[in-house]
Coordinates of C-alpha atoms and ligand atoms in Angstrom, one line a residue:
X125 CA 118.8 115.1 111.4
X126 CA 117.9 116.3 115.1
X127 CA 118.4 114.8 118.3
X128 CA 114.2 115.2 118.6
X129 CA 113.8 113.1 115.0
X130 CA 116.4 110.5 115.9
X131 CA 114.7 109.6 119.3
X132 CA 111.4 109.4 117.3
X133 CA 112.8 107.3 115.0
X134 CA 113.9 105.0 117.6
X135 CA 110.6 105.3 119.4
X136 CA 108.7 104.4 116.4
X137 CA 110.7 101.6 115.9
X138 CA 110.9 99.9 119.4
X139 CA 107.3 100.3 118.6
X140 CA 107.3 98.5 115.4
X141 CA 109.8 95.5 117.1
X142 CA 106.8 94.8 119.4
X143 CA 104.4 94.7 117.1
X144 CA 106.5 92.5 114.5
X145 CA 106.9 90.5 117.8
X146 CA 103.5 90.2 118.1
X147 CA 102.9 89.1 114.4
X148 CA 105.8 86.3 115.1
X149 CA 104.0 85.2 118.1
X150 CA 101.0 84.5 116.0
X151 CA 98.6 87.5 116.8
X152 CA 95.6 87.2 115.0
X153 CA 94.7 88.3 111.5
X154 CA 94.6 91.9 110.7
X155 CA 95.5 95.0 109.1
X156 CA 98.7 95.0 110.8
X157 CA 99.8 91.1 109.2
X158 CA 102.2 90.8 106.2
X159 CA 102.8 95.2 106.3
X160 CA 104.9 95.5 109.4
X161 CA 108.2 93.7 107.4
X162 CA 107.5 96.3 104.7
X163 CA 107.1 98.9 106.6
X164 CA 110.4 98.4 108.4
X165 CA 112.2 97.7 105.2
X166 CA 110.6 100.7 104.1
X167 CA 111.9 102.9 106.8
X168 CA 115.2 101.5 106.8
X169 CA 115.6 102.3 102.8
X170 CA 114.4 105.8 103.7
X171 CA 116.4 106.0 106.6
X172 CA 119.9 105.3 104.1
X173 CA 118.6 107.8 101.6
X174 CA 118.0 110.2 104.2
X175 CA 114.9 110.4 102.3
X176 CA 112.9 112.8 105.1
X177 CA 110.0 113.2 103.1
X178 CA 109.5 109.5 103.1
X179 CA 110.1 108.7 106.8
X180 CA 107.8 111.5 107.5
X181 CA 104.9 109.8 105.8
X182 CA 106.2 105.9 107.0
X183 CA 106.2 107.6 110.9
X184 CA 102.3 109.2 110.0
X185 CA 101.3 106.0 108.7
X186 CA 102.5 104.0 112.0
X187 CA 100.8 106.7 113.8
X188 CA 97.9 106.3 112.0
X189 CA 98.0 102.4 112.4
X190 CA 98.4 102.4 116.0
X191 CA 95.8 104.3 116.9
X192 CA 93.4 102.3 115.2
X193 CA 94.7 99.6 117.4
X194 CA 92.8 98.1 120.3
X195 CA 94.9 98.7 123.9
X196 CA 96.7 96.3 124.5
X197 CA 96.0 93.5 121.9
X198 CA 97.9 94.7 118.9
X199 CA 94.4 93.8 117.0
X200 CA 92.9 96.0 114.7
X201 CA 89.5 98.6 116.0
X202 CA 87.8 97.1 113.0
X203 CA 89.1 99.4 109.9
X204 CA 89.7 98.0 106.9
X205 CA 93.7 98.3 106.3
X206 CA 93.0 100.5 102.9
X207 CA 92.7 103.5 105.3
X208 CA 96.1 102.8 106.5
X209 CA 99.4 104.3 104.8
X210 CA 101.7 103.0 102.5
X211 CA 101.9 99.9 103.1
X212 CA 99.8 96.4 101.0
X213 CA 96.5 97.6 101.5
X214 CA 93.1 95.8 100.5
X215 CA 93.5 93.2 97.6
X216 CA 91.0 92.3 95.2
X217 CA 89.5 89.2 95.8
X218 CA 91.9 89.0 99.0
X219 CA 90.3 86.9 101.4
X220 CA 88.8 88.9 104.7
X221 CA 90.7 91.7 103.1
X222 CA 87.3 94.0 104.2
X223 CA 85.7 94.3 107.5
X224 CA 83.4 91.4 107.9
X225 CA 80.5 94.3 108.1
X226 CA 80.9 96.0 105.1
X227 CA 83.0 93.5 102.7
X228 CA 85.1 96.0 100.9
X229 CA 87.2 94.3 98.3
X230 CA 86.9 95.8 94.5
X231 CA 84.8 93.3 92.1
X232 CA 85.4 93.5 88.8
X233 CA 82.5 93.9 86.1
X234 CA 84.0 93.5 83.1
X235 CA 87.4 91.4 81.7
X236 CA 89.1 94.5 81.0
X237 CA 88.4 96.0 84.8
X238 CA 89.3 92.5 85.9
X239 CA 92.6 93.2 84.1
X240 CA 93.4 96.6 85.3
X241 CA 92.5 95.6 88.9
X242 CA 95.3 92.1 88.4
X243 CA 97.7 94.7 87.7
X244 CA 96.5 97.4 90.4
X245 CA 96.7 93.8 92.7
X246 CA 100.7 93.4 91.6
X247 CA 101.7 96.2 91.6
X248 CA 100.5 96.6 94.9
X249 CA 101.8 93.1 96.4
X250 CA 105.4 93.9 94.4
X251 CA 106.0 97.6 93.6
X252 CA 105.7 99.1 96.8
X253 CA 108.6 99.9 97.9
X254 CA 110.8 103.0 96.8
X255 CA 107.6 104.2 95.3
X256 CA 105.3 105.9 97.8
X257 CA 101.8 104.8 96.4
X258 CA 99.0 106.1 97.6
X259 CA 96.8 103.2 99.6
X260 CA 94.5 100.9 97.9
X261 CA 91.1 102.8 99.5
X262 CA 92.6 106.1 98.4
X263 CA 93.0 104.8 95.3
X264 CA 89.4 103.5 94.5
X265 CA 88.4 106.9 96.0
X266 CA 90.6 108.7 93.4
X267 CA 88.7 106.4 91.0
X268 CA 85.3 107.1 92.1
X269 CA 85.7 110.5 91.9
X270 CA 86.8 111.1 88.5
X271 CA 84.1 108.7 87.2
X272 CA 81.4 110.4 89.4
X273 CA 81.8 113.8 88.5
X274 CA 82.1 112.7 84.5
X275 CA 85.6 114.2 84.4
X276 CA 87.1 114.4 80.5
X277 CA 90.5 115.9 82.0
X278 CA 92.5 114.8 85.2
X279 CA 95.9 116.4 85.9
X280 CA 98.1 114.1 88.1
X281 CA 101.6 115.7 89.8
X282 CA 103.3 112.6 90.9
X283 CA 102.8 109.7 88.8
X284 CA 105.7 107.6 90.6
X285 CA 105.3 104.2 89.3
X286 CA 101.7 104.8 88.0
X287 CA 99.6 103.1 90.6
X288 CA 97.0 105.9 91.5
X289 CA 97.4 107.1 87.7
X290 CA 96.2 103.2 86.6
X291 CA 93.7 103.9 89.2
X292 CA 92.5 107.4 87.6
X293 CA 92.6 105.7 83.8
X294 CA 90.4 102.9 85.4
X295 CA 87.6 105.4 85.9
X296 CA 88.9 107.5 82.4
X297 CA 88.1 104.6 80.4
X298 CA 84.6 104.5 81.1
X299 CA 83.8 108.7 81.0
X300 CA 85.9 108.9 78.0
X301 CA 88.5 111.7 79.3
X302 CA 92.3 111.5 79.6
X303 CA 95.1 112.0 82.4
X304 CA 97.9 114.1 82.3
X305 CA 100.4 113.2 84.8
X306 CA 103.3 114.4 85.9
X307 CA 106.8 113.0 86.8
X308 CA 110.8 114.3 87.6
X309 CA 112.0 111.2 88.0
X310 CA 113.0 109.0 85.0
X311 CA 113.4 105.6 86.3
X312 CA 109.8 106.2 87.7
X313 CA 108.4 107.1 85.2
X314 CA 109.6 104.4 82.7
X315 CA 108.6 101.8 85.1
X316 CA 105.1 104.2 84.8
X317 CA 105.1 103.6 81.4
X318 CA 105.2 100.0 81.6
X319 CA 102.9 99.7 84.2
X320 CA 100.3 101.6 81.8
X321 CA 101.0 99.2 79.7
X322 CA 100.5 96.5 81.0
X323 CA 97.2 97.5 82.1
X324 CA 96.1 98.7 78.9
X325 CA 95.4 102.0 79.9
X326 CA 98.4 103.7 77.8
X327 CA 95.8 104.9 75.7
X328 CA 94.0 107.9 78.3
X329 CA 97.1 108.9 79.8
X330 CA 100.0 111.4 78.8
X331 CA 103.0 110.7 81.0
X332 CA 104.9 114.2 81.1
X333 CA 108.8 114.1 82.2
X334 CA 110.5 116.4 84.1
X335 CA 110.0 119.4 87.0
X336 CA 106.0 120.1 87.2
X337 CA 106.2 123.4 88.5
X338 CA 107.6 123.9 85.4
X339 CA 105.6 121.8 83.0
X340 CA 102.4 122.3 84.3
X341 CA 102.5 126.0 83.1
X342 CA 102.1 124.9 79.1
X343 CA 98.2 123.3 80.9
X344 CA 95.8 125.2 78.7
X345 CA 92.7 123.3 78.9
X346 CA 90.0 123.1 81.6
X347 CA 91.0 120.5 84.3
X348 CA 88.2 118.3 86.0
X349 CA 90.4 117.0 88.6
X350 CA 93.7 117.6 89.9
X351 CA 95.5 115.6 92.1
X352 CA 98.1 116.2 93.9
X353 CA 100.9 114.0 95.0
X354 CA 104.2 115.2 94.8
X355 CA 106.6 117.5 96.5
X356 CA 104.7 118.6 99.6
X357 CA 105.9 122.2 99.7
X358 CA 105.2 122.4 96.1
X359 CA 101.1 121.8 96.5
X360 CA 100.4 126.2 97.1
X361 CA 103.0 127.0 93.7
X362 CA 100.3 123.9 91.5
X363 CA 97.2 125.2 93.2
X364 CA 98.2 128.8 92.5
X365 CA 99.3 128.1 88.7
X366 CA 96.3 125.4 88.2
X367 CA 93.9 126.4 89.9
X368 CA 92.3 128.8 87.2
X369 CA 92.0 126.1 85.1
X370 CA 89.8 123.7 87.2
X371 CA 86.6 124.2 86.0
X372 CA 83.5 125.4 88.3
X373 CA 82.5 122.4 90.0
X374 CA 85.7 120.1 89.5
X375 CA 87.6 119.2 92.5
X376 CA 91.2 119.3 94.0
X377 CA 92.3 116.4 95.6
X378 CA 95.2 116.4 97.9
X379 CA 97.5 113.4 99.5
X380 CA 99.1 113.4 102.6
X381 CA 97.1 116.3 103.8
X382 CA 98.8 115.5 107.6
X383 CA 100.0 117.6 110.5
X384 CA 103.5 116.3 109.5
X385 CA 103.8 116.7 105.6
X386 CA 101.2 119.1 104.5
X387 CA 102.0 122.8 104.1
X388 CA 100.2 125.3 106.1
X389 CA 99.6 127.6 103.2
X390 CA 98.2 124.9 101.5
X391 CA 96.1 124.4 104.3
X392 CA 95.0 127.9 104.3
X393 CA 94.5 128.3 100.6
X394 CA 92.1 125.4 100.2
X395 CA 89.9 126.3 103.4
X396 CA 90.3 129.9 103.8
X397 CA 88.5 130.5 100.3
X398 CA 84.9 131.0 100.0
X399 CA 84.9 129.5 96.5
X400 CA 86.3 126.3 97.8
X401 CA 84.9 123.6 99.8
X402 CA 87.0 121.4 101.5
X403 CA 86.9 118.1 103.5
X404 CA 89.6 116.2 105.1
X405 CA 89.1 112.7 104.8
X406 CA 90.8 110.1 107.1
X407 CA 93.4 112.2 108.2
X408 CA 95.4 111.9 104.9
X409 CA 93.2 113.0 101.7
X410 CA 91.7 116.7 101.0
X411 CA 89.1 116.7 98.6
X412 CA 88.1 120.4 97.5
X413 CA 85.2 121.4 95.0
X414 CA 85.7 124.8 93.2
X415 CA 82.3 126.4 94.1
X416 CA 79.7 127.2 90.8
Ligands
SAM574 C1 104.2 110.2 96.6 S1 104.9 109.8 95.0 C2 103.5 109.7 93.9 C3 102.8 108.4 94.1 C4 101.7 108.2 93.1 N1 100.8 109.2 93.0 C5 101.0 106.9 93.3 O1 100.2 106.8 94.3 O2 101.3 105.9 92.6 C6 105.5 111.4 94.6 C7 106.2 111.5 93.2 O3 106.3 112.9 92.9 C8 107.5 113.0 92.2 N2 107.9 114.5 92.3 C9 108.5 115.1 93.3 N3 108.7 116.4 93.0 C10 108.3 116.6 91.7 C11 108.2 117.6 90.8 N4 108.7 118.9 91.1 N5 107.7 117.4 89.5 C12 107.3 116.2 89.2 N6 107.3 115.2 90.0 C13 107.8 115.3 91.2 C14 108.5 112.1 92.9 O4 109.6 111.8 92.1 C15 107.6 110.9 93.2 O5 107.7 109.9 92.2

């Protein structure tokens, strides 16, 4: 690791002593309560792996955090916390989980939602760590998404644990369609399997095992959405081999699309193409529509 990353590291985490501090001292609600302990445990797990990938995304998260921060107060600017990284985001029926102007906590509308969304809510609260979800907002965005544009056939690299994939067969359930998702590694994606399970979403989704670059090329059928969650240096090699197969007027959706983990080519290929259209969206989440 160099000298520059180490004294960031340290930086970011004198940083994160203050505002743990803070917390202790009994700073007011927020975003920041009950995700700084995580975090740190996070970062220290990461840290003994000498999982870089994973610090990268802990340190753009606490960047991302801290400038949402009012000067001086260690109080939230008034974002809800789902907008923030990896860690707890928005609960259901968490109290003053949303902003107090635009109450942002999902509501169930039927008992089998109700039950997807308990799991989404423990999984969440307990499976965290070691498994690099994407945020509760990013997920109900995923989620919107696919059951906005209708889609029959979402493709998913990076299942993990299954939390944004529960999130995708929420919205699958109701259009009628199925996700593929992909994983490399095992103990992931048997805790996946439970987790799909459990939520009673086994049914729309096909977990597929092993190196995606790989796997993805026996994808034959049109893909509504693809998203994109794994190996950042990976995203141009699935966008070049998938690509093809997203239908006119399905969309690519892209995670931690940041100046510290996203590739450049990536970058380019997604918003140097006149047949895409591309929006960044909090910093973190690229959503591109293949042009009709
Ligand atoms: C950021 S996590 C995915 C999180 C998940 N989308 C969620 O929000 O619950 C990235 C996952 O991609 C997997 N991965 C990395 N490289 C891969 C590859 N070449 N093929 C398949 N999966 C890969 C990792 O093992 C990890 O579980």
């Amino acid at each position: 690791m160099s000298k520059k990353t180490v004294l960031w590291m340290l930086g970011i985490l004198m940083l994160a002593g203050v505002l743990a501090a803070q917390e202790r001292g009994g700073a007011p609600r927020g975003p920041m309560r009950g995700g700084m302990q995580t975090w740190l445990n996070d970062l220290e797990e990461a840290y003994k792996g000498n999982d870089r990938e994973k610090m990268g995304q802990l340190i753009e998260d606490m960047k991302q955090r801290t400038s949402r921060m009012r000067p001086g107060t260690g109080r939230p600017a008034g974002r809800p916390e789902g907008f923030a990284g990896p860690g707890r985001g928005m609960r259901p029926g968490q109290a003053g989980a949303g902003d107090e102007f635009f109450p942002n906590t999902p509501m169930a509308k039927t008992d089998t939602e109700k039950k997807i969304l308990a799991v989404l809510d423990d999984m969440d609260k307990n499976q965290r760590r070691g498994n690099m979800n994407v945020p509760v907002l990013d997920g109900r965005l995923l989620r919107l998404l696919t059951e906005t544009i209708g889609a029959k056939h979402v493709v998913e690299i990076g299942t993990s644990n299954g939390y944004s994939g529960i999130w995708l067969g929420l919205a699958l359930q109701k259009t009628g369609g199925k996700l593929a998702t992909y994983e490399i590694d095992a103990n992931r994606a048997s805790l996946a399997r439970e987790n799909f399970k459990k939520a009673g979403v086994d049914k729309v989704i096909t977990l597929v095992e092993g190196d995606a670059h790989e796997t993805v090329k026996k994808i034959k059928e049109p893909i509504d959405l693809l998203f994109l969650d794994a190996d950042k240096e990976g995203y141009i090699d699935y966008l070049n081999k998938l690509l093809p197969l997203v239908r006119p007027g399905g969309l690519i959706v892209g995670h931690n699309i940041n100046q510290r983990q996203a590739d450049p080519k990536y970058i380019e290929a997604i918003t140097k193409n006149p047949a895409l259209e591309s929006l960044l969206l909090h910093g973190q989440v690229s959503v591109t529509l293949k042009k009709r």
